[in-house]
mmCIF file with all atom_site columns, C-alpha atoms in Angstrom:
data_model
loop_
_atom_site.group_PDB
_atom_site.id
_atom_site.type_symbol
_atom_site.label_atom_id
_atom_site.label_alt_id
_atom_site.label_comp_id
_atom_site.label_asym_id
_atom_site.label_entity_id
_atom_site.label_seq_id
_atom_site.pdbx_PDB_ins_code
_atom_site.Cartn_x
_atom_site.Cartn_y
_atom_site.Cartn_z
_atom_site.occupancy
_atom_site.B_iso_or_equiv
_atom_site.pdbx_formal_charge
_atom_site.auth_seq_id
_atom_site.auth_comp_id
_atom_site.auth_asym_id
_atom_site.auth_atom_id
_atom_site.pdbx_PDB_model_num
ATOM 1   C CA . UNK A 1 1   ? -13.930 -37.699 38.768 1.00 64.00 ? 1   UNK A CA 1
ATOM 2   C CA . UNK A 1 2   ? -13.257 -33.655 37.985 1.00 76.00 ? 2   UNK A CA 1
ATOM 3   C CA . UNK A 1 3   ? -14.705 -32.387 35.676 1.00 88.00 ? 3   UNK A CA 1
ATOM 4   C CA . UNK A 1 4   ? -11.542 -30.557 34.087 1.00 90.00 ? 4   UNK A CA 1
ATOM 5   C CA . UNK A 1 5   ? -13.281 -28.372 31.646 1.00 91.00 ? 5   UNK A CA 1
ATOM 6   C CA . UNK A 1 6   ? -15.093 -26.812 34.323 1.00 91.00 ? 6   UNK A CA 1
ATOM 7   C CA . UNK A 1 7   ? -12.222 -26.335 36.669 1.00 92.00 ? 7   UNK A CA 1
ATOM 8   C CA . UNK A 1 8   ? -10.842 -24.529 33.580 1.00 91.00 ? 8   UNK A CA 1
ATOM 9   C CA . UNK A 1 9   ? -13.560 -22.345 33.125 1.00 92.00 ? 9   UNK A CA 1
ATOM 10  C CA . UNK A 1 10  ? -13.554 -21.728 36.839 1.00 90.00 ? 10  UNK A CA 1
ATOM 11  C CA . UNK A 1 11  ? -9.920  -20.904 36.553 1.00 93.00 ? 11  UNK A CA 1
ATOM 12  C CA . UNK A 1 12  ? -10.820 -18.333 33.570 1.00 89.00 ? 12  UNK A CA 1
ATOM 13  C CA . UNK A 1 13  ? -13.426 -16.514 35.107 1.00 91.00 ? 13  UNK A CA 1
ATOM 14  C CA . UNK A 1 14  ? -11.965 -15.521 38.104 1.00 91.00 ? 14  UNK A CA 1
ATOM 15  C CA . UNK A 1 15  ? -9.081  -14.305 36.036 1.00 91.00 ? 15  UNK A CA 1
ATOM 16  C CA . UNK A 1 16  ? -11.317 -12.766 33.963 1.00 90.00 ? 16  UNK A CA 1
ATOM 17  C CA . UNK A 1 17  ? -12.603 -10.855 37.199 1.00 92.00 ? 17  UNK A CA 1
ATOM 18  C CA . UNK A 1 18  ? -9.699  -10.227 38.410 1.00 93.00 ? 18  UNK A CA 1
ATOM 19  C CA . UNK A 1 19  ? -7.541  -8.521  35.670 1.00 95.00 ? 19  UNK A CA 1
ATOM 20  C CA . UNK A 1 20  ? -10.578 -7.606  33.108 1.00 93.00 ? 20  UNK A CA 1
ATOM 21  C CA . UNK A 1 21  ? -13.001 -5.994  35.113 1.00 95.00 ? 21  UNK A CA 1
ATOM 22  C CA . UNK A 1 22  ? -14.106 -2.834  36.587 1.00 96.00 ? 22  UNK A CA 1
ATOM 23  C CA . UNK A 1 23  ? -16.651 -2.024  39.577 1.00 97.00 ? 23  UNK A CA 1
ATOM 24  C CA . UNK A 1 24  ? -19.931 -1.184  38.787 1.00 98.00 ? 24  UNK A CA 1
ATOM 25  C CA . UNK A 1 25  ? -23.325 -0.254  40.782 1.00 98.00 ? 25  UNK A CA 1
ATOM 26  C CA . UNK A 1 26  ? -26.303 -3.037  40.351 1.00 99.00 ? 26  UNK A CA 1
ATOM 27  C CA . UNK A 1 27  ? -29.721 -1.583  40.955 1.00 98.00 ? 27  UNK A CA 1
ATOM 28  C CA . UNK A 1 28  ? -33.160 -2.578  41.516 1.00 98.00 ? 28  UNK A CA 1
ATOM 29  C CA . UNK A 1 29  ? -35.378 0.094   42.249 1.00 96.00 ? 29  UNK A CA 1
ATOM 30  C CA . UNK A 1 30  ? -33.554 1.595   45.670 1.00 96.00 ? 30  UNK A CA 1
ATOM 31  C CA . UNK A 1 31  ? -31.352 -1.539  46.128 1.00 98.00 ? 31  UNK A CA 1
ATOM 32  C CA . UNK A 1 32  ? -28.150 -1.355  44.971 1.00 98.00 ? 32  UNK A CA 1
ATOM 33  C CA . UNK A 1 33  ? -25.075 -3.585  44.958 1.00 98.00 ? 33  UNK A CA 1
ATOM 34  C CA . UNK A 1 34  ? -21.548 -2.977  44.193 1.00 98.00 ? 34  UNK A CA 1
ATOM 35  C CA . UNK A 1 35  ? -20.052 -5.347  42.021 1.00 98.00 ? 35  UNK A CA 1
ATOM 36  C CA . UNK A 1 36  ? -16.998 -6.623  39.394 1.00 98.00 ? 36  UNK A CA 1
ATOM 37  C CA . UNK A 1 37  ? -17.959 -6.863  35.462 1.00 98.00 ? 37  UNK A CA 1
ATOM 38  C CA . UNK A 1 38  ? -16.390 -7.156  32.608 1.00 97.00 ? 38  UNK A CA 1
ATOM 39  C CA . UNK A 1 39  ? -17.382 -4.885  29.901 1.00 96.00 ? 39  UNK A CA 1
ATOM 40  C CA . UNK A 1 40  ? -18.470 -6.712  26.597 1.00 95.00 ? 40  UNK A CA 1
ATOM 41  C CA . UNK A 1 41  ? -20.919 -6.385  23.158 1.00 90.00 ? 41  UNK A CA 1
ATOM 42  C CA . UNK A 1 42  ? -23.456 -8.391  21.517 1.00 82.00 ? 42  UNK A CA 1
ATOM 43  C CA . UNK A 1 43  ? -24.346 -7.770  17.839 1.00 78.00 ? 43  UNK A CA 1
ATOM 44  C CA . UNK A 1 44  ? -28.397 -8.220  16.736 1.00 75.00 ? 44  UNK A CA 1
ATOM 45  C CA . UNK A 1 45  ? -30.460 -7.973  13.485 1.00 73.00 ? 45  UNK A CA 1
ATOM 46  C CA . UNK A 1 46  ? -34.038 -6.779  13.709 1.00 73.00 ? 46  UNK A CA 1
ATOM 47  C CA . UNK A 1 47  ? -36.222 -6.673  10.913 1.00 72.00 ? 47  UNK A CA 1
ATOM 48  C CA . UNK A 1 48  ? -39.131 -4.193  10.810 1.00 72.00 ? 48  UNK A CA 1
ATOM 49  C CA . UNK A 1 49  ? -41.174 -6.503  8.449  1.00 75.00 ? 49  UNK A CA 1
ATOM 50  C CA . UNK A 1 50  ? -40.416 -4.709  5.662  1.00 80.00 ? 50  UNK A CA 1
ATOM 51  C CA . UNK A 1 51  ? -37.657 -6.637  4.842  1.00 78.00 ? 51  UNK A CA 1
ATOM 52  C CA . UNK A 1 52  ? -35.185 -3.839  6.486  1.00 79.00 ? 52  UNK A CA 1
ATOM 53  C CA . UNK A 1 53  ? -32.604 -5.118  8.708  1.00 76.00 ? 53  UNK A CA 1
ATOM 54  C CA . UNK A 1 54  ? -31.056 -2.792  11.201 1.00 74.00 ? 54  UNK A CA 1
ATOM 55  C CA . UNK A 1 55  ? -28.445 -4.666  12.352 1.00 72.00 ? 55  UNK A CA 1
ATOM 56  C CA . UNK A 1 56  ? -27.338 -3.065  16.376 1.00 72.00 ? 56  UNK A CA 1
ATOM 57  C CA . UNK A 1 57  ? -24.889 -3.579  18.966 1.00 76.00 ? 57  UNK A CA 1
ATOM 58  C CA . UNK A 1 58  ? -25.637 -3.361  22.737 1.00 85.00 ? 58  UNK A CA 1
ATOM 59  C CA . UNK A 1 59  ? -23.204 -3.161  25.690 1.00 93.00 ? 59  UNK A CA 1
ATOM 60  C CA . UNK A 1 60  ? -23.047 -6.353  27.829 1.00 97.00 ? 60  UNK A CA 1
ATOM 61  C CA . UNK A 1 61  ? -21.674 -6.736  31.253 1.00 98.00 ? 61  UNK A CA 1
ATOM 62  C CA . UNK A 1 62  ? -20.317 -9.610  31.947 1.00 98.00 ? 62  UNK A CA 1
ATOM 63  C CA . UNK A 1 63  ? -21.024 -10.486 35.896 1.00 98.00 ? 63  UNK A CA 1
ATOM 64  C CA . UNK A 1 64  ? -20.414 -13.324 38.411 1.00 97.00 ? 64  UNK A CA 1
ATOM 65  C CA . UNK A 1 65  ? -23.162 -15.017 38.489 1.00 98.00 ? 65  UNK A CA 1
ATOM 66  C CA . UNK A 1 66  ? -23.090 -16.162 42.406 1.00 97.00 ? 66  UNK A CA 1
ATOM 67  C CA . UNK A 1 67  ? -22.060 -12.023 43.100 1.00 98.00 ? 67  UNK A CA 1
ATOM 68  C CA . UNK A 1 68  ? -24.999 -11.362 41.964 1.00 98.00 ? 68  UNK A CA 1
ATOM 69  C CA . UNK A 1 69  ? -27.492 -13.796 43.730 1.00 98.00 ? 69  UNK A CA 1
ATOM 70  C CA . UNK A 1 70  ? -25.524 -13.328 46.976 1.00 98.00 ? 70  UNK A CA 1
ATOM 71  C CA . UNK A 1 71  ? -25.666 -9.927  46.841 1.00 98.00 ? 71  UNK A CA 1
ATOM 72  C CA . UNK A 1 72  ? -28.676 -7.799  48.343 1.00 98.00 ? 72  UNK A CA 1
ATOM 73  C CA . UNK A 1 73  ? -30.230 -7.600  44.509 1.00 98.00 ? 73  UNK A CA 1
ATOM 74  C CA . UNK A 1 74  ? -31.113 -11.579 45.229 1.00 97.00 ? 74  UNK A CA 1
ATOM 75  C CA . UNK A 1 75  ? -32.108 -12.752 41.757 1.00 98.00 ? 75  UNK A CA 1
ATOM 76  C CA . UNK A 1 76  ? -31.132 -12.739 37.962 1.00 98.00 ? 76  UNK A CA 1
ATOM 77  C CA . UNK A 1 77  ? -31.331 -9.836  35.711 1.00 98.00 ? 77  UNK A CA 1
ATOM 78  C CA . UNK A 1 78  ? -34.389 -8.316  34.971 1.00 97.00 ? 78  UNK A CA 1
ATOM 79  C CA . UNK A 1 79  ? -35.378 -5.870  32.605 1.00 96.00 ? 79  UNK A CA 1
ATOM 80  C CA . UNK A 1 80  ? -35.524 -2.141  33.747 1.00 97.00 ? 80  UNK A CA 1
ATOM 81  C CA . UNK A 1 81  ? -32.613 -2.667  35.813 1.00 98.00 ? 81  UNK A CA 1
ATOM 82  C CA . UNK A 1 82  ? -30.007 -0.452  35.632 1.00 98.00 ? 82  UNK A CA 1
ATOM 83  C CA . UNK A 1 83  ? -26.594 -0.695  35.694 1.00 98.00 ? 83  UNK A CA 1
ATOM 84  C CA . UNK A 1 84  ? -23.883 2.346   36.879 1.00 98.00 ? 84  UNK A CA 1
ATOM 85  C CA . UNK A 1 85  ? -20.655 3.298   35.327 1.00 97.00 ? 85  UNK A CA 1
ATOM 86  C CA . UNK A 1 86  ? -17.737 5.578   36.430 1.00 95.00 ? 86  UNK A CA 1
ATOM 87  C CA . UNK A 1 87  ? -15.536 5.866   34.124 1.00 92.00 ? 87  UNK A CA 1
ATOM 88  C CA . UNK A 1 88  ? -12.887 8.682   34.764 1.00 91.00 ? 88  UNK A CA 1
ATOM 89  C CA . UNK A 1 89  ? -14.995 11.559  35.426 1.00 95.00 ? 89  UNK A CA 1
ATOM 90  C CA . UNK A 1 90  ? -17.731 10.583  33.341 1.00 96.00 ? 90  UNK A CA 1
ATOM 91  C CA . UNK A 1 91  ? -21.082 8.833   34.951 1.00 97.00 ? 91  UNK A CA 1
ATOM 92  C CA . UNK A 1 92  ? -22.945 6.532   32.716 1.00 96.00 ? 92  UNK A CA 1
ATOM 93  C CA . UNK A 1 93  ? -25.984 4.768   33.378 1.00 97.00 ? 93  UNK A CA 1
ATOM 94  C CA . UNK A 1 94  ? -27.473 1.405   31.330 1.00 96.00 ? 94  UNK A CA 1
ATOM 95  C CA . UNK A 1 95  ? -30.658 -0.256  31.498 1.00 97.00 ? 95  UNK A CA 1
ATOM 96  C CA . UNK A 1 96  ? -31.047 -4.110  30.891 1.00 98.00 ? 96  UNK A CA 1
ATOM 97  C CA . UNK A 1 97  ? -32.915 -4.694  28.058 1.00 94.00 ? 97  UNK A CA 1
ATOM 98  C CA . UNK A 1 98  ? -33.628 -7.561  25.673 1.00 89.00 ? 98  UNK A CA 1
ATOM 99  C CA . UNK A 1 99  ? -31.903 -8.068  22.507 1.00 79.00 ? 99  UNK A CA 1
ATOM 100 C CA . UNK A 1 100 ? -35.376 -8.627  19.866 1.00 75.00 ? 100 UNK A CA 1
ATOM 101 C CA . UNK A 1 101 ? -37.222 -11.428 21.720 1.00 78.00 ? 101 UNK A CA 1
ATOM 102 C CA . UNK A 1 102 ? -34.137 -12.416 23.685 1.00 84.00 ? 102 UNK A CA 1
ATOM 103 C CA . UNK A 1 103 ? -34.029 -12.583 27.033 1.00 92.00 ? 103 UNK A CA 1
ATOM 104 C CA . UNK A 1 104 ? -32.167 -9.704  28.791 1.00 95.00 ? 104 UNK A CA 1
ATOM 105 C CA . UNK A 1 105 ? -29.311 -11.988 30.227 1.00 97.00 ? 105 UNK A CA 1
ATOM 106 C CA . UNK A 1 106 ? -27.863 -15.040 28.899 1.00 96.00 ? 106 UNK A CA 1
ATOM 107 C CA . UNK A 1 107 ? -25.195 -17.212 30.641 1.00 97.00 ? 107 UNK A CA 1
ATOM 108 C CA . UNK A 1 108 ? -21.999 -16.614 29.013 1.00 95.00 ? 108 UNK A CA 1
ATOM 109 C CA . UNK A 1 109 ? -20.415 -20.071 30.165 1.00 94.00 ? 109 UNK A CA 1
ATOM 110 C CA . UNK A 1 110 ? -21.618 -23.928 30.237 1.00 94.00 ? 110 UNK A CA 1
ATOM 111 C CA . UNK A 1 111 ? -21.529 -23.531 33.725 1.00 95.00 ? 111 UNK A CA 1
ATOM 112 C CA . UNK A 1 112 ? -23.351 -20.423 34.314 1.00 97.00 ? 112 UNK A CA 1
ATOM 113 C CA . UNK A 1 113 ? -20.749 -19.054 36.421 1.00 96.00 ? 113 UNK A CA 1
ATOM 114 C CA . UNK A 1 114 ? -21.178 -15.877 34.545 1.00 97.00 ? 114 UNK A CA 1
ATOM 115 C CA . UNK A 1 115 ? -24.146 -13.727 33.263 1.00 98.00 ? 115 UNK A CA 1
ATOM 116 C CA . UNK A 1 116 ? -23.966 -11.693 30.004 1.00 97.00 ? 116 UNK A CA 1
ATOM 117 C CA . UNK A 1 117 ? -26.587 -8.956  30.300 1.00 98.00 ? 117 UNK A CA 1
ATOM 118 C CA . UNK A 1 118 ? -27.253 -6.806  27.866 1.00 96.00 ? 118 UNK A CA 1
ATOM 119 C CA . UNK A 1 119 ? -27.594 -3.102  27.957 1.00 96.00 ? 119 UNK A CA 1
ATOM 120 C CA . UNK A 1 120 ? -28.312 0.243   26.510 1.00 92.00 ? 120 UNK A CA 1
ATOM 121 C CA . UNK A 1 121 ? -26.918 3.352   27.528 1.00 93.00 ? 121 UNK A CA 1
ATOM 122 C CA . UNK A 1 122 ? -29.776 5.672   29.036 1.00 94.00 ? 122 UNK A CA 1
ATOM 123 C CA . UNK A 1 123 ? -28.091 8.459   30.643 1.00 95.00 ? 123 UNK A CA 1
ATOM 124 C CA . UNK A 1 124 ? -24.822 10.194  30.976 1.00 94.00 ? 124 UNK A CA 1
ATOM 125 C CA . UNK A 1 125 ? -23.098 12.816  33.136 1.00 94.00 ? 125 UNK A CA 1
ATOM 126 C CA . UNK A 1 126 ? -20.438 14.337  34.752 1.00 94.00 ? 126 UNK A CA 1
ATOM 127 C CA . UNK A 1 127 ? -19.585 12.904  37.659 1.00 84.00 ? 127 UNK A CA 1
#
């Protein structure tokens, strides 16, 4: 039997993709792939033990999961990657990072068809 809800979420990602997304550069070290994400944010408290809460928001790209394995990057996410954006004539550059004593990268879907990694900005230029 199909499994409806995930040919739904199939459906919605690739739409997602295709009308919600922009290209960005992947890279690893020299490697570097060329890829489709969707721009997001994820909001997170941290406490310095003090009982001070800095509460912070991070960008998130939001990429095909199998776009990135297939592409010549290989693997998931890992911190101290870095992630390139052109956005008019502006260059900006993000490094994956975790979120407190999150992971760097979540899955943004029950079916993992899509990876939110989280960001912060690190650089940015003309371009």
């Amino acid at each position: 039997m199909t499994d409806m809800l995930q040919k739904g979420q199939e459906w919605l990602a690739s739409k997602l993709t295709q009308h919600a997304s922009r290209q960005v550069v992947y890279r690893r070290g020299e490697l570097g792939a060329t890829l489709q994400a969707t721009i997001g944010k994820s909001m997170y408290d941290q406490d310095d033990g003090e009982g001070i809460v800095t509460r912070s928001q991070v960008r998130d790209f939001l990429i095909d999961t199998q776009s990135l394995l297939q592409s010549i990057i290989g693997t998931l996410p890992r911190r101290g990657d870095t992630i390139v954006e052109i956005d008019g004539n502006h260059t900006f550059i993000f490094e994956v990072m975790a979120l407190g004593g999150d992971p760097p990268w979540r899955y943004s879907d029950p079916f993992r068809l899509k990876l939110r990694i989280h960001t912060k900005q690190i650089e940015s230029h003309p371009s």
